[in-house]
Amino acid sequence: MASLYVGNLGEFLREQRRQAQLSLRQLADAAGVSNPYLSQIERGLRKPSADILQQLAKALRISAETLYVQAGILDERDRDEVETRSIILADPSINERQKQVLLQIYESFRKENAQEADPAGADGPQHQRTEL
């Protein structure tokens, strides 16, 4: 079953490479991997590590999370959370304390919505007070 993910990843990578108008060799060089290894990934014969996926994403100028989802490493919903957190943490217009408060609020909303979506799994409403 894992080869299905790898195959989908390979097809996705090939399409991204073509859209970026890069040859296999150009992408391999930019990502710091060997030409044969990248070819094996694209053909679904190899499953790259998260580090290799990150290098490929950087070379393709796409988010690593997108490749993690394609590889089955990350769930689509997890990707949204990771990207949201990254955006908050990267914002230079707010200070570190404000970033942490925003992340706490964001997480409390996610937990609240998860409990509403699955009331059978919740032990009842849980309210968390955050000091600002």
PDB file of C-alpha atoms in Angstrom:
ATOM      1  CA  MET A   1       0.000   0.000   0.000  1.00  0.00           C
ATOM      2  CA  ALA A   2       2.929   2.374   0.669  1.00  0.00           C
ATOM      3  CA  SER A   3       3.972   2.169  -2.979  1.00  0.00           C
ATOM      4  CA  LEU A   4       0.692   3.909  -3.848  1.00  0.00           C
ATOM      5  CA  TYR A   5       1.811   6.957  -1.922  1.00  0.00           C
ATOM      6  CA  VAL A   6       5.261   6.819  -3.465  1.00  0.00           C
ATOM      7  CA  GLY A   7       3.783   6.523  -6.957  1.00  0.00           C
ATOM      8  CA  ASN A   8       1.499   9.493  -6.373  1.00  0.00           C
ATOM      9  CA  LEU A   9       4.427  11.432  -5.001  1.00  0.00           C
ATOM     10  CA  GLY A  10       6.544  10.586  -8.035  1.00  0.00           C
ATOM     11  CA  GLU A  11       3.850  11.682 -10.463  1.00  0.00           C
ATOM     12  CA  PHE A  12       3.307  14.867  -8.475  1.00  0.00           C
ATOM     13  CA  LEU A  13       7.041  15.628  -8.399  1.00  0.00           C
ATOM     14  CA  ARG A  14       7.370  15.034 -12.141  1.00  0.00           C
ATOM     15  CA  GLU A  15       4.463  17.394 -12.827  1.00  0.00           C
ATOM     16  CA  GLN A  16       5.906  20.068 -10.531  1.00  0.00           C
ATOM     17  CA  ARG A  17       9.299  19.722 -12.203  1.00  0.00           C
ATOM     18  CA  ARG A  18       7.747  20.095 -15.647  1.00  0.00           C
ATOM     19  CA  GLN A  19       5.738  23.136 -14.563  1.00  0.00           C
ATOM     20  CA  ALA A  20       8.954  24.680 -13.246  1.00  0.00           C
ATOM     21  CA  GLN A  21      10.525  23.882 -16.642  1.00  0.00           C
ATOM     22  CA  LEU A  22      13.387  21.961 -15.042  1.00  0.00           C
ATOM     23  CA  SER A  23      15.072  18.879 -16.403  1.00  0.00           C
ATOM     24  CA  LEU A  24      15.568  15.900 -14.145  1.00  0.00           C
ATOM     25  CA  ARG A  25      19.258  16.761 -13.918  1.00  0.00           C
ATOM     26  CA  GLN A  26      18.584  20.432 -13.094  1.00  0.00           C
ATOM     27  CA  LEU A  27      16.229  19.537 -10.253  1.00  0.00           C
ATOM     28  CA  ALA A  28      18.604  16.871  -8.939  1.00  0.00           C
ATOM     29  CA  ASP A  29      21.463  19.400  -8.895  1.00  0.00           C
ATOM     30  CA  ALA A  30      19.337  22.108  -7.258  1.00  0.00           C
ATOM     31  CA  ALA A  31      18.099  19.702  -4.573  1.00  0.00           C
ATOM     32  CA  GLY A  32      21.500  18.127  -3.957  1.00  0.00           C
ATOM     33  CA  VAL A  33      20.453  14.573  -4.882  1.00  0.00           C
ATOM     34  CA  SER A  34      21.717  12.250  -7.578  1.00  0.00           C
ATOM     35  CA  ASN A  35      20.075  12.072 -10.961  1.00  0.00           C
ATOM     36  CA  PRO A  36      19.323   8.300 -10.696  1.00  0.00           C
ATOM     37  CA  TYR A  37      17.874   8.715  -7.199  1.00  0.00           C
ATOM     38  CA  LEU A  38      15.485  11.463  -8.329  1.00  0.00           C
ATOM     39  CA  SER A  39      14.492   9.345 -11.318  1.00  0.00           C
ATOM     40  CA  GLN A  40      13.670   6.442  -8.972  1.00  0.00           C
ATOM     41  CA  ILE A  41      11.549   8.748  -6.798  1.00  0.00           C
ATOM     42  CA  GLU A  42       9.623   9.996  -9.834  1.00  0.00           C
ATOM     43  CA  ARG A  43       9.017   6.433 -11.024  1.00  0.00           C
ATOM     44  CA  GLY A  44       7.732   5.413  -7.589  1.00  0.00           C
ATOM     45  CA  LEU A  45      10.616   3.068  -6.809  1.00  0.00           C
ATOM     46  CA  ARG A  46      12.010   4.989  -3.834  1.00  0.00           C
ATOM     47  CA  LYS A  47      10.432   6.755  -0.892  1.00  0.00           C
ATOM     48  CA  PRO A  48      12.516   9.792   0.050  1.00  0.00           C
ATOM     49  CA  SER A  49      13.073  10.985   3.590  1.00  0.00           C
ATOM     50  CA  ALA A  50      11.484  14.167   4.920  1.00  0.00           C
ATOM     51  CA  ASP A  51      14.864  15.910   4.530  1.00  0.00           C
ATOM     52  CA  ILE A  52      15.073  15.011   0.840  1.00  0.00           C
ATOM     53  CA  LEU A  53      11.474  16.138   0.339  1.00  0.00           C
ATOM     54  CA  GLN A  54      12.350  19.443   1.961  1.00  0.00           C
ATOM     55  CA  GLN A  55      15.319  19.893  -0.398  1.00  0.00           C
ATOM     56  CA  LEU A  56      13.137  19.056  -3.410  1.00  0.00           C
ATOM     57  CA  ALA A  57      10.434  21.468  -2.252  1.00  0.00           C
ATOM     58  CA  LYS A  58      12.964  24.258  -1.879  1.00  0.00           C
ATOM     59  CA  ALA A  59      14.360  23.598  -5.359  1.00  0.00           C
ATOM     60  CA  LEU A  60      10.817  23.550  -6.819  1.00  0.00           C
ATOM     61  CA  ARG A  61       9.804  26.619  -4.793  1.00  0.00           C
ATOM     62  CA  ILE A  62       6.822  24.906  -3.226  1.00  0.00           C
ATOM     63  CA  SER A  63       6.059  24.185   0.424  1.00  0.00           C
ATOM     64  CA  ALA A  64       7.615  21.108   1.978  1.00  0.00           C
ATOM     65  CA  GLU A  65       4.255  20.392   3.595  1.00  0.00           C
ATOM     66  CA  THR A  66       2.737  19.914   0.128  1.00  0.00           C
ATOM     67  CA  LEU A  67       5.256  17.167  -0.585  1.00  0.00           C
ATOM     68  CA  TYR A  68       4.779  15.660   2.890  1.00  0.00           C
ATOM     69  CA  VAL A  69       1.042  15.333   2.172  1.00  0.00           C
ATOM     70  CA  GLN A  70       1.763  13.727  -1.216  1.00  0.00           C
ATOM     71  CA  ALA A  71       4.177  11.288   0.434  1.00  0.00           C
ATOM     72  CA  GLY A  72       1.651  10.352   3.115  1.00  0.00           C
ATOM     73  CA  ILE A  73       3.840  11.760   5.889  1.00  0.00           C
ATOM     74  CA  LEU A  74       1.423  14.542   6.756  1.00  0.00           C
ATOM     75  CA  ASP A  75      -2.360  14.640   6.723  1.00  0.00           C
ATOM     76  CA  GLU A  76      -3.997  17.461   4.724  1.00  0.00           C
ATOM     77  CA  ARG A  77      -5.482  18.964   7.910  1.00  0.00           C
ATOM     78  CA  ASP A  78      -2.091  18.832   9.616  1.00  0.00           C
ATOM     79  CA  ARG A  79      -0.573  20.744   6.695  1.00  0.00           C
ATOM     80  CA  ASP A  80      -3.051  23.582   7.180  1.00  0.00           C
ATOM     81  CA  GLU A  81      -2.136  23.791  10.855  1.00  0.00           C
ATOM     82  CA  VAL A  82       1.606  23.742  10.145  1.00  0.00           C
ATOM     83  CA  GLU A  83       1.268  26.463   7.511  1.00  0.00           C
ATOM     84  CA  THR A  84      -0.842  28.650   9.803  1.00  0.00           C
ATOM     85  CA  ARG A  85       1.680  28.307  12.616  1.00  0.00           C
ATOM     86  CA  SER A  86       4.549  29.089  10.236  1.00  0.00           C
ATOM     87  CA  ILE A  87       2.858  32.243   9.004  1.00  0.00           C
ATOM     88  CA  ILE A  88       2.275  33.478  12.546  1.00  0.00           C
ATOM     89  CA  LEU A  89       5.844  32.711  13.608  1.00  0.00           C
ATOM     90  CA  ALA A  90       7.304  34.380  10.514  1.00  0.00           C
ATOM     91  CA  ASP A  91       5.385  37.647  10.901  1.00  0.00           C
ATOM     92  CA  PRO A  92       7.948  40.376  11.668  1.00  0.00           C
ATOM     93  CA  SER A  93       5.282  42.907  12.678  1.00  0.00           C
ATOM     94  CA  ILE A  94       4.455  41.190  15.982  1.00  0.00           C
ATOM     95  CA  ASN A  95       6.736  40.341  18.877  1.00  0.00           C
ATOM     96  CA  GLU A  96       7.453  36.878  20.296  1.00  0.00           C
ATOM     97  CA  ARG A  97       4.987  37.213  23.177  1.00  0.00           C
ATOM     98  CA  GLN A  98       2.215  38.197  20.783  1.00  0.00           C
ATOM     99  CA  LYS A  99       3.062  35.254  18.530  1.00  0.00           C
ATOM    100  CA  GLN A 100       2.815  32.833  21.445  1.00  0.00           C
ATOM    101  CA  VAL A 101      -0.526  34.285  22.549  1.00  0.00           C
ATOM    102  CA  LEU A 102      -1.882  34.001  19.003  1.00  0.00           C
ATOM    103  CA  LEU A 103      -0.747  30.381  18.814  1.00  0.00           C
ATOM    104  CA  GLN A 104      -2.420  29.610  22.147  1.00  0.00           C
ATOM    105  CA  ILE A 105      -5.678  31.170  20.982  1.00  0.00           C
ATOM    106  CA  TYR A 106      -5.460  29.329  17.665  1.00  0.00           C
ATOM    107  CA  GLU A 107      -4.896  26.011  19.431  1.00  0.00           C
ATOM    108  CA  SER A 108      -7.797  26.602  21.839  1.00  0.00           C
ATOM    109  CA  PHE A 109     -10.133  27.289  18.888  1.00  0.00           C
ATOM    110  CA  ARG A 110      -8.954  24.105  17.153  1.00  0.00           C
ATOM    111  CA  LYS A 111      -9.594  22.038  20.298  1.00  0.00           C
ATOM    112  CA  GLU A 112     -13.015  23.621  20.807  1.00  0.00           C
ATOM    113  CA  ASN A 113     -14.014  22.936  17.202  1.00  0.00           C
ATOM    114  CA  ALA A 114     -12.745  19.363  17.406  1.00  0.00           C
ATOM    115  CA  GLN A 115     -14.875  18.766  20.486  1.00  0.00           C
ATOM    116  CA  GLU A 116     -17.936  20.207  18.753  1.00  0.00           C
ATOM    117  CA  ALA A 117     -17.308  18.005  15.725  1.00  0.00           C
ATOM    118  CA  ASP A 118     -16.972  14.871  17.893  1.00  0.00           C
ATOM    119  CA  PRO A 119     -19.129  15.380  21.020  1.00  0.00           C
ATOM    120  CA  ALA A 120     -19.062  11.650  21.837  1.00  0.00           C
ATOM    121  CA  GLY A 121     -15.294  11.788  22.285  1.00  0.00           C
ATOM    122  CA  ALA A 122     -15.374  14.829  24.528  1.00  0.00           C
ATOM    123  CA  ASP A 123     -15.754  14.599  28.305  1.00  0.00           C
ATOM    124  CA  GLY A 124     -17.763  17.781  28.262  1.00  0.00           C
ATOM    125  CA  PRO A 125     -16.829  21.378  27.646  1.00  0.00           C
ATOM    126  CA  GLN A 126     -13.326  22.234  28.632  1.00  0.00           C
ATOM    127  CA  HIS A 127     -12.536  25.863  29.055  1.00  0.00           C
ATOM    128  CA  GLN A 128      -8.996  26.999  29.222  1.00  0.00           C
ATOM    129  CA  ARG A 129      -8.173  30.475  30.375  1.00  0.00           C
ATOM    130  CA  THR A 130      -5.175  32.111  28.814  1.00  0.00           C
ATOM    131  CA  GLU A 131      -3.464  34.968  30.574  1.00  0.00           C
ATOM    132  CA  LEU A 132      -2.718  37.799  28.171  1.00  0.00           C
TER     133      LEU A 132
END
